[in-house]
Short mmCIF file of C-alpha atoms in Angstrom, two decimals:
data_model
loop_
_atom_site.label_atom_id
_atom_site.label_comp_id
_atom_site.label_asym_id
_atom_site.label_seq_id
_atom_site.Cartn_x
_atom_site.Cartn_y
_atom_site.Cartn_z
CA UNK A 581 -2.68 3.50 6.93
CA UNK A 582 -5.50 3.95 9.49
CA UNK A 583 -7.99 1.56 10.63
CA UNK A 584 -10.66 2.41 8.19
CA UNK A 585 -8.24 1.88 5.23
CA UNK A 586 -7.16 -1.43 6.73
CA UNK A 587 -10.81 -2.56 6.95
CA UNK A 588 -11.57 -1.55 3.29
CA UNK A 589 -8.44 -3.14 1.89
CA UNK A 590 -9.08 -6.36 4.00
CA UNK A 591 -12.37 -6.66 2.48
CA UNK A 592 -11.01 -5.83 -1.01
CA UNK A 593 -8.34 -8.61 -0.49
CA UNK A 594 -10.81 -11.22 0.79
CA UNK A 595 -13.33 -10.52 -2.13
CA UNK A 596 -10.71 -10.60 -5.01
CA UNK A 597 -8.01 -13.23 -3.88
CA UNK A 598 -9.89 -16.13 -5.33
CA UNK A 599 -11.89 -14.72 -8.10
CA UNK A 600 -9.79 -14.63 -11.40
CA UNK A 601 -9.63 -10.70 -11.23
CA UNK A 602 -6.33 -10.09 -9.38
CA UNK A 603 -6.28 -9.17 -5.71
CA UNK A 604 -2.96 -7.31 -5.98
CA UNK A 605 -4.20 -5.15 -8.68
CA UNK A 606 -7.44 -4.33 -6.74
CA UNK A 607 -5.58 -3.55 -3.41
CA UNK A 608 -3.09 -1.27 -5.17
CA UNK A 609 -5.76 0.56 -7.18
CA UNK A 610 -8.19 1.02 -4.36
CA UNK A 611 -5.29 2.10 -2.03
CA UNK A 612 -4.30 4.79 -4.55
CA UNK A 613 -7.81 5.81 -5.53
CA UNK A 614 -9.17 6.23 -2.01
CA UNK A 615 -6.30 6.75 0.28
CA UNK A 616 -4.41 9.73 -0.91
CA UNK A 617 -2.63 7.94 -3.84
CA UNK A 618 -0.83 5.68 -1.40
CA UNK A 619 -0.01 2.15 -2.78
CA UNK A 620 -0.26 -0.20 0.22
CA UNK A 621 2.73 -2.00 -1.02
CA UNK A 622 3.87 -5.55 -1.84
CA UNK A 623 4.53 -6.40 1.81
CA UNK A 624 1.16 -5.43 2.95
CA UNK A 625 -0.52 -7.36 0.00
CA UNK A 626 1.66 -10.55 0.58
CA UNK A 627 0.85 -10.60 4.32
CA UNK A 628 -2.88 -9.94 4.08
CA UNK A 629 -2.97 -12.98 1.69
CA UNK A 630 -1.95 -14.99 4.70
CA UNK A 631 -5.58 -14.50 5.86
CA UNK A 632 -7.22 -15.60 2.73
CA UNK A 633 -4.89 -18.63 2.49
CA UNK A 634 -5.85 -19.55 6.09
CA UNK A 635 -9.35 -19.51 4.65
CA UNK A 636 -8.23 -22.30 2.21
CA UNK A 637 -6.70 -24.30 4.89
CA UNK A 638 -9.99 -24.14 7.01
CA UNK A 639 -12.28 -24.71 4.09
CA UNK A 640 -10.26 -27.66 2.69
CA UNK A 641 -9.07 -28.87 5.94
CA UNK A 642 -10.05 -32.54 5.45
CA UNK A 643 -8.51 -32.62 2.04
CA UNK A 644 -5.35 -30.79 3.08
CA UNK A 645 -4.89 -32.89 6.23
CA UNK A 646 -5.34 -36.18 4.27
CA UNK A 647 -2.85 -35.17 1.80
CA UNK A 648 -0.38 -34.13 4.37
CA UNK A 649 -0.75 -37.50 6.38
CA UNK A 650 -0.71 -39.68 3.34
CA UNK A 651 2.44 -37.89 2.11
CA UNK A 652 4.38 -38.36 5.32
CA UNK A 653 2.92 -41.79 5.51
CA UNK A 654 4.51 -42.71 2.16
CA UNK A 655 7.95 -42.28 3.81
CA UNK A 656 7.22 -44.81 6.64
CA UNK A 657 5.46 -47.34 4.49
CA UNK A 658 2.13 -46.91 6.10
CA UNK A 659 0.87 -45.52 2.83
CA UNK A 660 1.58 -46.80 -0.51
CA UNK A 661 3.89 -44.65 -2.68
CA UNK A 662 1.40 -44.69 -5.39
CA UNK A 663 -1.46 -43.35 -3.13
CA UNK A 664 -3.59 -40.53 -4.88
CA UNK A 665 -3.12 -38.16 -1.88
CA UNK A 666 0.48 -38.79 -1.32
CA UNK A 667 1.02 -38.19 -5.01
CA UNK A 668 -0.79 -34.96 -4.72
CA UNK A 669 1.39 -33.75 -2.00
CA UNK A 670 4.24 -34.13 -4.37
CA UNK A 671 2.52 -32.44 -7.17
CA UNK A 672 1.85 -29.43 -4.87
CA UNK A 673 5.35 -29.26 -3.86
CA UNK A 674 6.75 -29.54 -7.46
CA UNK A 675 4.24 -27.10 -8.62
CA UNK A 676 5.26 -24.69 -6.08
CA UNK A 677 8.94 -24.54 -7.23
CA UNK A 678 8.54 -22.13 -10.19
CA UNK A 679 6.83 -19.36 -8.30
CA UNK A 680 9.49 -19.66 -5.43
CA UNK A 681 12.36 -19.47 -7.70
CA UNK A 682 10.94 -16.65 -9.98
CA UNK A 683 9.69 -14.76 -6.77
CA UNK A 684 13.17 -14.78 -5.39
CA UNK A 685 14.88 -13.97 -8.64
CA UNK A 686 12.73 -10.98 -9.53
CA UNK A 687 11.89 -9.90 -6.09
CA UNK A 688 13.04 -6.18 -6.62
CA UNK A 689 10.99 -5.77 -9.78
CA UNK A 690 7.95 -7.33 -8.13
CA UNK A 691 8.15 -4.78 -5.20
CA UNK A 692 8.73 -1.68 -7.56
CA UNK A 693 8.76 -1.67 -11.31
CA UNK A 694 5.89 -4.42 -11.88
CA UNK A 695 3.58 -2.40 -9.49
CA UNK A 696 3.33 0.23 -12.24
CA UNK A 697 -0.41 0.70 -13.06
CA UNK A 698 0.07 0.58 -16.86
CA UNK A 699 1.54 -2.85 -16.46
CA UNK A 700 -1.50 -3.68 -14.32
CA UNK A 701 -3.95 -2.47 -16.88
CA UNK A 702 -2.16 -4.44 -19.70
CA UNK A 703 -2.35 -7.52 -17.43
CA UNK A 704 -6.06 -7.08 -16.55
CA UNK A 705 -6.93 -6.79 -20.19
CA UNK A 706 -4.55 -9.53 -21.56
CA UNK A 707 -5.38 -12.11 -19.07
CA UNK A 708 -9.04 -11.51 -19.50
CA UNK A 709 -8.76 -12.43 -23.19
CA UNK A 710 -6.71 -15.53 -22.21
CA UNK A 711 -9.24 -16.60 -19.65
CA UNK A 712 -12.06 -16.20 -22.33
CA UNK A 713 -10.14 -18.35 -24.67
CA UNK A 714 -9.36 -21.03 -22.09
CA UNK A 715 -12.92 -21.14 -20.91
CA UNK A 716 -14.41 -21.34 -24.35
CA UNK A 717 -11.99 -24.13 -25.51
CA UNK A 718 -12.08 -25.88 -22.17
CA UNK A 719 -15.89 -26.00 -21.90
CA UNK A 720 -16.05 -29.69 -22.53
CA UNK A 721 -12.97 -30.68 -20.70
CA UNK A 722 -13.20 -34.01 -18.87
CA UNK A 723 -9.85 -34.39 -16.90
CA UNK A 724 -10.12 -34.55 -13.14
CA UNK A 725 -7.34 -33.99 -10.47
CA UNK A 726 -6.88 -37.81 -10.42
CA UNK A 727 -5.54 -37.42 -14.07
CA UNK A 728 -2.97 -34.82 -12.99
CA UNK A 729 0.42 -35.79 -14.35
CA UNK A 730 3.92 -34.56 -13.13
CA UNK A 731 4.20 -32.58 -16.43
CA UNK A 732 0.99 -30.88 -15.83
CA UNK A 733 1.82 -30.19 -12.21
CA UNK A 734 4.83 -28.14 -13.30
CA UNK A 735 2.97 -26.52 -15.93
CA UNK A 736 0.30 -25.36 -13.42
CA UNK A 737 3.09 -24.05 -11.33
CA UNK A 738 4.52 -22.08 -14.21
CA UNK A 739 1.00 -20.49 -14.83
CA UNK A 740 0.80 -19.70 -11.25
CA UNK A 741 4.02 -17.92 -11.30
CA UNK A 742 2.70 -15.43 -13.81
CA UNK A 743 0.71 -14.10 -10.88
CA UNK A 744 3.91 -12.45 -9.59
CA UNK A 745 2.90 -9.64 -11.78
CA UNK A 746 0.06 -7.42 -10.39
CA UNK A 747 -3.12 -7.68 -12.50
CA UNK A 748 -2.55 -11.33 -13.73
CA UNK A 749 -4.41 -13.01 -10.75
CA UNK A 750 -3.17 -16.22 -9.35
CA UNK A 751 -6.34 -18.09 -9.75
CA UNK A 752 -6.88 -16.62 -13.13
CA UNK A 753 -3.66 -17.80 -14.49
CA UNK A 754 -3.70 -21.23 -12.91
CA UNK A 755 -7.28 -21.91 -13.88
CA UNK A 756 -6.69 -20.76 -17.28
CA UNK A 757 -3.68 -23.01 -17.63
CA UNK A 758 -5.66 -25.88 -16.27
CA UNK A 759 -8.27 -25.41 -18.87
CA UNK A 760 -5.81 -25.19 -21.59
CA UNK A 761 -4.32 -28.58 -20.28
CA UNK A 762 -7.74 -30.17 -20.44
CA UNK A 763 -8.98 -30.14 -16.98
CA UNK A 764 -12.50 -29.26 -16.04
CA UNK A 765 -13.43 -26.02 -14.27
CA UNK A 766 -13.93 -27.56 -10.73
CA UNK A 767 -10.84 -29.54 -11.01
CA UNK A 768 -8.47 -26.56 -12.36
CA UNK A 769 -10.04 -24.36 -9.63
CA UNK A 770 -9.56 -26.79 -6.82
CA UNK A 771 -5.88 -27.39 -7.72
CA UNK A 772 -5.42 -23.69 -7.96
CA UNK A 773 -6.52 -23.24 -4.47
CA UNK A 774 -4.38 -26.16 -3.15
CA UNK A 775 -1.30 -25.00 -5.20
CA UNK A 776 -1.38 -21.49 -3.93
CA UNK A 777 -1.08 -22.55 -0.19
CA UNK A 778 2.72 -23.16 -0.07
CA UNK A 779 3.64 -20.19 -2.26
CA UNK A 780 1.38 -17.52 -0.55
CA UNK A 781 2.22 -18.76 2.96
CA UNK A 782 5.96 -18.59 1.99
CA UNK A 783 5.58 -15.15 0.59
CA UNK A 784 3.59 -13.86 3.32
CA UNK A 785 5.82 -15.17 6.09
CA UNK A 786 9.01 -13.83 4.22
CA UNK A 787 7.38 -10.30 4.03
CA UNK A 788 6.55 -10.16 7.63
CA UNK A 789 9.99 -8.67 8.15
CA UNK A 790 9.03 -5.64 6.25
CA UNK A 791 5.86 -4.79 8.04
CA UNK A 792 6.13 -1.85 10.50
CA UNK A 793 9.11 -0.32 8.77
CA UNK A 794 9.43 3.46 7.97
CA UNK A 795 7.94 3.02 4.52
CA UNK A 796 5.44 0.23 5.25
CA UNK A 797 2.04 -0.29 6.93
CA UNK A 798 2.07 -0.69 10.72
CA UNK A 799 1.37 -3.98 12.41
CA UNK A 800 -2.02 -3.13 13.87
CA UNK A 801 -3.78 -2.18 10.57
CA UNK A 802 -2.19 -5.15 8.84
CA UNK A 803 -3.48 -7.62 11.34
CA UNK A 804 -6.89 -6.10 11.02
CA UNK A 805 -6.91 -6.42 7.34
CA UNK A 806 -5.51 -9.94 7.43
CA UNK A 807 -8.33 -11.14 9.80
CA UNK A 808 -10.98 -9.45 7.61
CA UNK A 809 -9.49 -11.07 4.40
CA UNK A 810 -9.88 -14.45 6.06
CA UNK A 811 -13.51 -14.07 6.87
CA UNK A 812 -14.42 -12.70 3.54
CA UNK A 813 -12.23 -15.02 1.69
CA UNK A 814 -13.88 -18.00 3.27
CA UNK A 815 -17.22 -16.95 2.06
CA UNK A 816 -15.91 -16.30 -1.49
CA UNK A 817 -14.27 -19.77 -1.74
CA UNK A 818 -17.53 -21.45 -0.91
CA UNK A 819 -19.40 -19.18 -3.46
CA UNK A 820 -16.96 -19.62 -6.23
CA UNK A 821 -16.92 -23.32 -6.04
CA UNK A 822 -20.69 -23.43 -6.30
CA UNK A 823 -20.68 -20.94 -9.10
CA UNK A 824 -18.28 -22.49 -11.45
CA UNK A 825 -20.06 -25.88 -11.33
CA UNK A 826 -22.88 -24.41 -13.37
CA UNK A 827 -21.40 -21.17 -14.91
CA UNK A 828 -18.56 -20.01 -17.20
CA UNK A 829 -15.95 -17.27 -16.47
CA UNK A 830 -17.59 -14.71 -18.74
CA UNK A 831 -18.56 -12.35 -15.90
CA UNK A 832 -15.04 -12.10 -14.86
CA UNK A 833 -13.66 -11.60 -18.28
CA UNK A 834 -16.06 -8.63 -18.75
CA UNK A 835 -15.35 -7.22 -15.30
CA UNK A 836 -11.51 -7.36 -16.00
CA UNK A 837 -11.90 -5.60 -19.38
CA UNK A 838 -13.96 -2.77 -17.77
CA UNK A 839 -11.72 -2.33 -14.79
CA UNK A 840 -8.75 -2.18 -17.23
CA UNK A 841 -10.57 0.56 -19.30
CA UNK A 842 -11.55 2.53 -16.14
CA UNK A 843 -8.11 2.51 -14.66
CA UNK A 844 -6.48 3.53 -18.02
CA UNK A 845 -8.92 6.43 -18.14
CA UNK A 846 -8.12 7.50 -14.45
CA UNK A 847 -4.42 7.39 -15.23
CA UNK A 848 -4.68 9.40 -18.49
CA UNK A 849 -7.03 12.03 -16.62
CA UNK A 850 -4.48 12.27 -13.73
CA UNK A 851 -6.72 10.70 -11.11
CA UNK A 852 -4.27 7.86 -10.58
CA UNK A 853 -0.49 8.08 -11.11
CA UNK A 854 0.95 4.95 -12.72
#
């Protein structure tokens, strides 16, 4: 990977990580379409996500700091165990368990088989339908994050784990799950961002060992892509939270279906190799 490729893929990662359109699918497709058919690989994708998740830490720094301090405070007695922020800390931890276990269990398939573009096409189209249904039936939802139960926290985590398959979208799966569970768009989206932090940082840090190997991207381009993903991702977070407060997800549903159709066509015509 050269520097131009790193810049382009960093922008793509930052633009698509938080939108319900699948960043891993876009990084893979753009890499193959414009850069001599080369899939950047699971390690590059996981590490550049450290940039976008750092954007989450910065954007929600007050909320995250309050959750962390109250969670620790609940152990020392400085904060009541029933404190909402301390409870949210536990919910994020519990909700992160499914993706950690499934990620380790199916690591080889995630790095190889599941990166097949036909699977990506199927997930882009299938989750588009799920997102449309969730958005339609959840348009009048009233549940807030303060209503989040232990059961729902685990279910959110299971929905997030579906994003291990390229084309699903971490935010798309988690938000759809939240809407089906009765949470409103802002609440489902906000929790999706918070829930992603431990999983993405864990995955990215674990994959650092694979960067710079014979079959992987070098450190220099990966760092550049990660820094760019941070800046672009921060802007996307701010925009998306404003957008969903007054709009539905129809634009993303249509976009996913169009991309799925285009990629399928490119595979069938030999432009892309599945």
